[in-house]
């Protein structure tokens, strides 16, 4: 359930799911359960746990946790990332990235120097960019989609 059981904003016509709980606190967690498949972007101010599959960009203000059965085909942008499953895309972790032994990462990793933990058995095919505290990690914000009515 998105937003910890609180009212959740719906996305736009391009398939973006907004996981910002209306009136919610910082402790909200969104869970994409096993067997769930989302096509489109997911945005939340809190944490998202992925046990299913997402095709699209995942932006989480606090953390992204991917269980060993979880998969994201797209970019991951967050403060903290714990990867136990599969990611095909760029991972940007502003604070910390943990690649667990069961993880398979196919794509670029951008993380602060000294804030990357890779367990034995983890697989990474791609580049790793370790940045110091003065460089920006973030990818550019996605273009804002305005709903328009054609006459």
PDB file of N, CA, C and O in Angstrom, residues 64-104:
ATOM      1  N   UNK A  64      15.637   3.521  -1.087  1.00  0.00           N
ATOM      2  CA  UNK A  64      15.110   2.476  -1.960  1.00  0.00           C
ATOM      3  C   UNK A  64      15.737   1.170  -1.491  1.00  0.00           C
ATOM      4  O   UNK A  64      16.955   1.068  -1.392  1.00  0.00           O
ATOM      5  N   UNK A  65      14.885   0.193  -1.188  1.00  0.00           N
ATOM      6  CA  UNK A  65      15.336  -1.131  -0.765  1.00  0.00           C
ATOM      7  C   UNK A  65      14.781  -2.120  -1.776  1.00  0.00           C
ATOM      8  O   UNK A  65      13.564  -2.198  -1.970  1.00  0.00           O
ATOM      9  N   UNK A  66      15.674  -2.856  -2.428  1.00  0.00           N
ATOM     10  CA  UNK A  66      15.249  -3.847  -3.413  1.00  0.00           C
ATOM     11  C   UNK A  66      15.559  -5.224  -2.847  1.00  0.00           C
ATOM     12  O   UNK A  66      16.724  -5.563  -2.622  1.00  0.00           O
ATOM     13  N   UNK A  67      14.502  -6.001  -2.585  1.00  0.00           N
ATOM     14  CA  UNK A  67      14.671  -7.358  -2.083  1.00  0.00           C
ATOM     15  C   UNK A  67      15.269  -8.255  -3.146  1.00  0.00           C
ATOM     16  O   UNK A  67      15.319  -7.902  -4.326  1.00  0.00           O
ATOM     17  N   UNK A  68      15.692  -9.459  -2.736  1.00  0.00           N
ATOM     18  CA  UNK A  68      16.388 -10.323  -3.700  1.00  0.00           C
ATOM     19  C   UNK A  68      15.513 -10.771  -4.851  1.00  0.00           C
ATOM     20  O   UNK A  68      16.006 -11.129  -5.900  1.00  0.00           O
ATOM     21  N   UNK A  69      14.185 -10.693  -4.711  1.00  0.00           N
ATOM     22  CA  UNK A  69      13.281 -11.008  -5.816  1.00  0.00           C
ATOM     23  C   UNK A  69      12.821  -9.773  -6.578  1.00  0.00           C
ATOM     24  O   UNK A  69      12.068  -9.869  -7.524  1.00  0.00           O
ATOM     25  N   UNK A  70      13.298  -8.597  -6.168  1.00  0.00           N
ATOM     26  CA  UNK A  70      12.876  -7.344  -6.791  1.00  0.00           C
ATOM     27  C   UNK A  70      13.721  -6.973  -7.997  1.00  0.00           C
ATOM     28  O   UNK A  70      14.876  -7.370  -8.105  1.00  0.00           O
ATOM     29  N   UNK A  71      13.114  -6.195  -8.907  1.00  0.00           N
ATOM     30  CA  UNK A  71      13.823  -5.770 -10.113  1.00  0.00           C
ATOM     31  C   UNK A  71      13.358  -4.378 -10.525  1.00  0.00           C
ATOM     32  O   UNK A  71      12.163  -4.086 -10.519  1.00  0.00           O
ATOM     33  N   UNK A  72      14.321  -3.537 -10.881  1.00  0.00           N
ATOM     34  CA  UNK A  72      14.022  -2.226 -11.448  1.00  0.00           C
ATOM     35  C   UNK A  72      14.742  -2.111 -12.773  1.00  0.00           C
ATOM     36  O   UNK A  72      15.956  -2.301 -12.844  1.00  0.00           O
ATOM     37  N   UNK A  73      13.970  -1.837 -13.825  1.00  0.00           N
ATOM     38  CA  UNK A  73      14.528  -1.560 -15.141  1.00  0.00           C
ATOM     39  C   UNK A  73      14.344  -0.057 -15.336  1.00  0.00           C
ATOM     40  O   UNK A  73      13.264   0.402 -15.709  1.00  0.00           O
ATOM     41  N   UNK A  74      15.363   0.697 -14.994  1.00  0.00           N
ATOM     42  CA  UNK A  74      15.290   2.148 -15.012  1.00  0.00           C
ATOM     43  C   UNK A  74      16.243   2.708 -13.971  1.00  0.00           C
ATOM     44  O   UNK A  74      16.922   1.958 -13.269  1.00  0.00           O
ATOM     45  N   UNK A  75      16.273   4.009 -13.848  1.00  0.00           N
ATOM     46  CA  UNK A  75      17.196   4.666 -12.923  1.00  0.00           C
ATOM     47  C   UNK A  75      16.623   4.712 -11.514  1.00  0.00           C
ATOM     48  O   UNK A  75      15.411   4.754 -11.312  1.00  0.00           O
ATOM     49  N   UNK A  76      17.532   4.709 -10.527  1.00  0.00           N
ATOM     50  CA  UNK A  76      17.176   4.798  -9.114  1.00  0.00           C
ATOM     51  C   UNK A  76      17.879   6.024  -8.554  1.00  0.00           C
ATOM     52  O   UNK A  76      19.108   6.135  -8.643  1.00  0.00           O
ATOM     53  N   UNK A  77      17.115   6.965  -7.975  1.00  0.00           N
ATOM     54  CA  UNK A  77      17.682   8.181  -7.383  1.00  0.00           C
ATOM     55  C   UNK A  77      17.164   8.299  -5.959  1.00  0.00           C
ATOM     56  O   UNK A  77      15.945   8.369  -5.745  1.00  0.00           O
ATOM     57  N   UNK A  78      18.077   8.321  -4.976  1.00  0.00           N
ATOM     58  CA  UNK A  78      17.673   8.300  -3.585  1.00  0.00           C
ATOM     59  C   UNK A  78      18.811   8.742  -2.680  1.00  0.00           C
ATOM     60  O   UNK A  78      19.932   8.968  -3.140  1.00  0.00           O
ATOM     61  N   UNK A  79      18.536   8.841  -1.391  1.00  0.00           N
ATOM     62  CA  UNK A  79      19.576   9.102  -0.401  1.00  0.00           C
ATOM     63  C   UNK A  79      20.331   7.818  -0.095  1.00  0.00           C
ATOM     64  O   UNK A  79      21.543   7.763  -0.200  1.00  0.00           O
ATOM     65  N   UNK A  80      19.605   6.780   0.310  1.00  0.00           N
ATOM     66  CA  UNK A  80      20.195   5.487   0.670  1.00  0.00           C
ATOM     67  C   UNK A  80      19.603   4.405  -0.213  1.00  0.00           C
ATOM     68  O   UNK A  80      18.382   4.378  -0.421  1.00  0.00           O
ATOM     69  N   UNK A  81      20.452   3.507  -0.700  1.00  0.00           N
ATOM     70  CA  UNK A  81      19.979   2.389  -1.513  1.00  0.00           C
ATOM     71  C   UNK A  81      20.556   1.092  -0.967  1.00  0.00           C
ATOM     72  O   UNK A  81      21.749   1.015  -0.684  1.00  0.00           O
ATOM     73  N   UNK A  82      19.680   0.101  -0.809  1.00  0.00           N
ATOM     74  CA  UNK A  82      20.093  -1.246  -0.424  1.00  0.00           C
ATOM     75  C   UNK A  82      19.579  -2.151  -1.534  1.00  0.00           C
ATOM     76  O   UNK A  82      18.375  -2.287  -1.730  1.00  0.00           O
ATOM     77  N   UNK A  83      20.518  -2.753  -2.269  1.00  0.00           N
ATOM     78  CA  UNK A  83      20.163  -3.545  -3.449  1.00  0.00           C
ATOM     79  C   UNK A  83      20.418  -5.017  -3.155  1.00  0.00           C
ATOM     80  O   UNK A  83      21.558  -5.423  -2.938  1.00  0.00           O
ATOM     81  N   UNK A  84      19.342  -5.793  -3.147  1.00  0.00           N
ATOM     82  CA  UNK A  84      19.460  -7.231  -2.977  1.00  0.00           C
ATOM     83  C   UNK A  84      19.012  -7.973  -4.221  1.00  0.00           C
ATOM     84  O   UNK A  84      19.272  -9.153  -4.378  1.00  0.00           O
ATOM     85  N   UNK A  85      18.349  -7.260  -5.125  1.00  0.00           N
ATOM     86  CA  UNK A  85      17.837  -7.849  -6.362  1.00  0.00           C
ATOM     87  C   UNK A  85      18.568  -7.312  -7.573  1.00  0.00           C
ATOM     88  O   UNK A  85      19.779  -7.115  -7.544  1.00  0.00           O
ATOM     89  N   UNK A  86      17.803  -7.013  -8.623  1.00  0.00           N
ATOM     90  CA  UNK A  86      18.399  -6.641  -9.912  1.00  0.00           C
ATOM     91  C   UNK A  86      18.031  -5.212 -10.293  1.00  0.00           C
ATOM     92  O   UNK A  86      16.879  -4.807 -10.146  1.00  0.00           O
ATOM     93  N   UNK A  87      19.021  -4.469 -10.802  1.00  0.00           N
ATOM     94  CA  UNK A  87      18.802  -3.126 -11.337  1.00  0.00           C
ATOM     95  C   UNK A  87      19.468  -3.049 -12.697  1.00  0.00           C
ATOM     96  O   UNK A  87      20.640  -3.405 -12.844  1.00  0.00           O
ATOM     97  N   UNK A  88      18.707  -2.585 -13.695  1.00  0.00           N
ATOM     98  CA  UNK A  88      19.256  -2.296 -15.018  1.00  0.00           C
ATOM     99  C   UNK A  88      19.060  -0.810 -15.245  1.00  0.00           C
ATOM    100  O   UNK A  88      17.980  -0.371 -15.619  1.00  0.00           O
ATOM    101  N   UNK A  89      20.096  -0.033 -14.962  1.00  0.00           N
ATOM    102  CA  UNK A  89      20.006   1.415 -15.070  1.00  0.00           C
ATOM    103  C   UNK A  89      21.021   2.072 -14.144  1.00  0.00           C
ATOM    104  O   UNK A  89      21.797   1.398 -13.470  1.00  0.00           O
ATOM    105  N   UNK A  90      20.980   3.377 -14.088  1.00  0.00           N
ATOM    106  CA  UNK A  90      21.889   4.145 -13.243  1.00  0.00           C
ATOM    107  C   UNK A  90      21.343   4.216 -11.824  1.00  0.00           C
ATOM    108  O   UNK A  90      20.155   4.457 -11.618  1.00  0.00           O
ATOM    109  N   UNK A  91      22.224   4.027 -10.837  1.00  0.00           N
ATOM    110  CA  UNK A  91      21.858   4.200  -9.429  1.00  0.00           C
ATOM    111  C   UNK A  91      22.606   5.411  -8.902  1.00  0.00           C
ATOM    112  O   UNK A  91      23.839   5.472  -8.980  1.00  0.00           O
ATOM    113  N   UNK A  92      21.872   6.392  -8.377  1.00  0.00           N
ATOM    114  CA  UNK A  92      22.459   7.569  -7.751  1.00  0.00           C
ATOM    115  C   UNK A  92      22.047   7.536  -6.286  1.00  0.00           C
ATOM    116  O   UNK A  92      20.862   7.647  -5.974  1.00  0.00           O
ATOM    117  N   UNK A  93      23.029   7.353  -5.404  1.00  0.00           N
ATOM    118  CA  UNK A  93      22.764   7.312  -3.970  1.00  0.00           C
ATOM    119  C   UNK A  93      23.510   8.483  -3.328  1.00  0.00           C
ATOM    120  O   UNK A  93      24.735   8.484  -3.270  1.00  0.00           O
ATOM    121  N   UNK A  94      22.756   9.482  -2.885  1.00  0.00           N
ATOM    122  CA  UNK A  94      23.350  10.693  -2.313  1.00  0.00           C
ATOM    123  C   UNK A  94      24.106  10.417  -1.023  1.00  0.00           C
ATOM    124  O   UNK A  94      25.067  11.096  -0.712  1.00  0.00           O
ATOM    125  N   UNK A  95      23.664   9.421  -0.247  1.00  0.00           N
ATOM    126  CA  UNK A  95      24.266   9.177   1.053  1.00  0.00           C
ATOM    127  C   UNK A  95      25.017   7.850   1.117  1.00  0.00           C
ATOM    128  O   UNK A  95      26.189   7.816   1.479  1.00  0.00           O
ATOM    129  N   UNK A  96      24.348   6.739   0.739  1.00  0.00           N
ATOM    130  CA  UNK A  96      24.959   5.417   0.922  1.00  0.00           C
ATOM    131  C   UNK A  96      24.361   4.412  -0.047  1.00  0.00           C
ATOM    132  O   UNK A  96      23.169   4.448  -0.326  1.00  0.00           O
ATOM    133  N   UNK A  97      25.196   3.498  -0.529  1.00  0.00           N
ATOM    134  CA  UNK A  97      24.741   2.401  -1.389  1.00  0.00           C
ATOM    135  C   UNK A  97      25.305   1.099  -0.858  1.00  0.00           C
ATOM    136  O   UNK A  97      26.511   0.986  -0.634  1.00  0.00           O
ATOM    137  N   UNK A  98      24.428   0.128  -0.670  1.00  0.00           N
ATOM    138  CA  UNK A  98      24.829  -1.210  -0.250  1.00  0.00           C
ATOM    139  C   UNK A  98      24.393  -2.201  -1.315  1.00  0.00           C
ATOM    140  O   UNK A  98      23.203  -2.318  -1.604  1.00  0.00           O
ATOM    141  N   UNK A  99      25.356  -2.895  -1.916  1.00  0.00           N
ATOM    142  CA  UNK A  99      25.066  -3.947  -2.895  1.00  0.00           C
ATOM    143  C   UNK A  99      25.242  -5.280  -2.172  1.00  0.00           C
ATOM    144  O   UNK A  99      26.364  -5.679  -1.839  1.00  0.00           O
ATOM    145  N   UNK A 100      24.118  -5.949  -1.901  1.00  0.00           N
ATOM    146  CA  UNK A 100      24.162  -7.204  -1.169  1.00  0.00           C
ATOM    147  C   UNK A 100      24.645  -8.340  -2.059  1.00  0.00           C
ATOM    148  O   UNK A 100      24.695  -8.212  -3.280  1.00  0.00           O
ATOM    149  N   UNK A 101      24.996  -9.462  -1.447  1.00  0.00           N
ATOM    150  CA  UNK A 101      25.572 -10.603  -2.161  1.00  0.00           C
ATOM    151  C   UNK A 101      24.663 -11.116  -3.273  1.00  0.00           C
ATOM    152  O   UNK A 101      25.146 -11.654  -4.267  1.00  0.00           O
ATOM    153  N   UNK A 102      23.350 -10.918  -3.154  1.00  0.00           N
ATOM    154  CA  UNK A 102      22.394 -11.416  -4.148  1.00  0.00           C
ATOM    155  C   UNK A 102      22.115 -10.402  -5.258  1.00  0.00           C
ATOM    156  O   UNK A 102      21.332 -10.674  -6.163  1.00  0.00           O
ATOM    157  N   UNK A 103      22.763  -9.234  -5.201  1.00  0.00           N
ATOM    158  CA  UNK A 103      22.444  -8.160  -6.156  1.00  0.00           C
ATOM    159  C   UNK A 103      23.117  -8.353  -7.504  1.00  0.00           C
ATOM    160  O   UNK A 103      24.213  -8.895  -7.608  1.00  0.00           O
ATOM    161  N   UNK A 104      22.394  -7.886  -8.543  1.00  0.00           N
ATOM    162  CA  UNK A 104      22.931  -7.819  -9.902  1.00  0.00           C
ATOM    163  C   UNK A 104      22.630  -6.410 -10.400  1.00  0.00           C
ATOM    164  O   UNK A 104      21.466  -6.035 -10.557  1.00  0.00           O
TER     165      UNK A 104
END
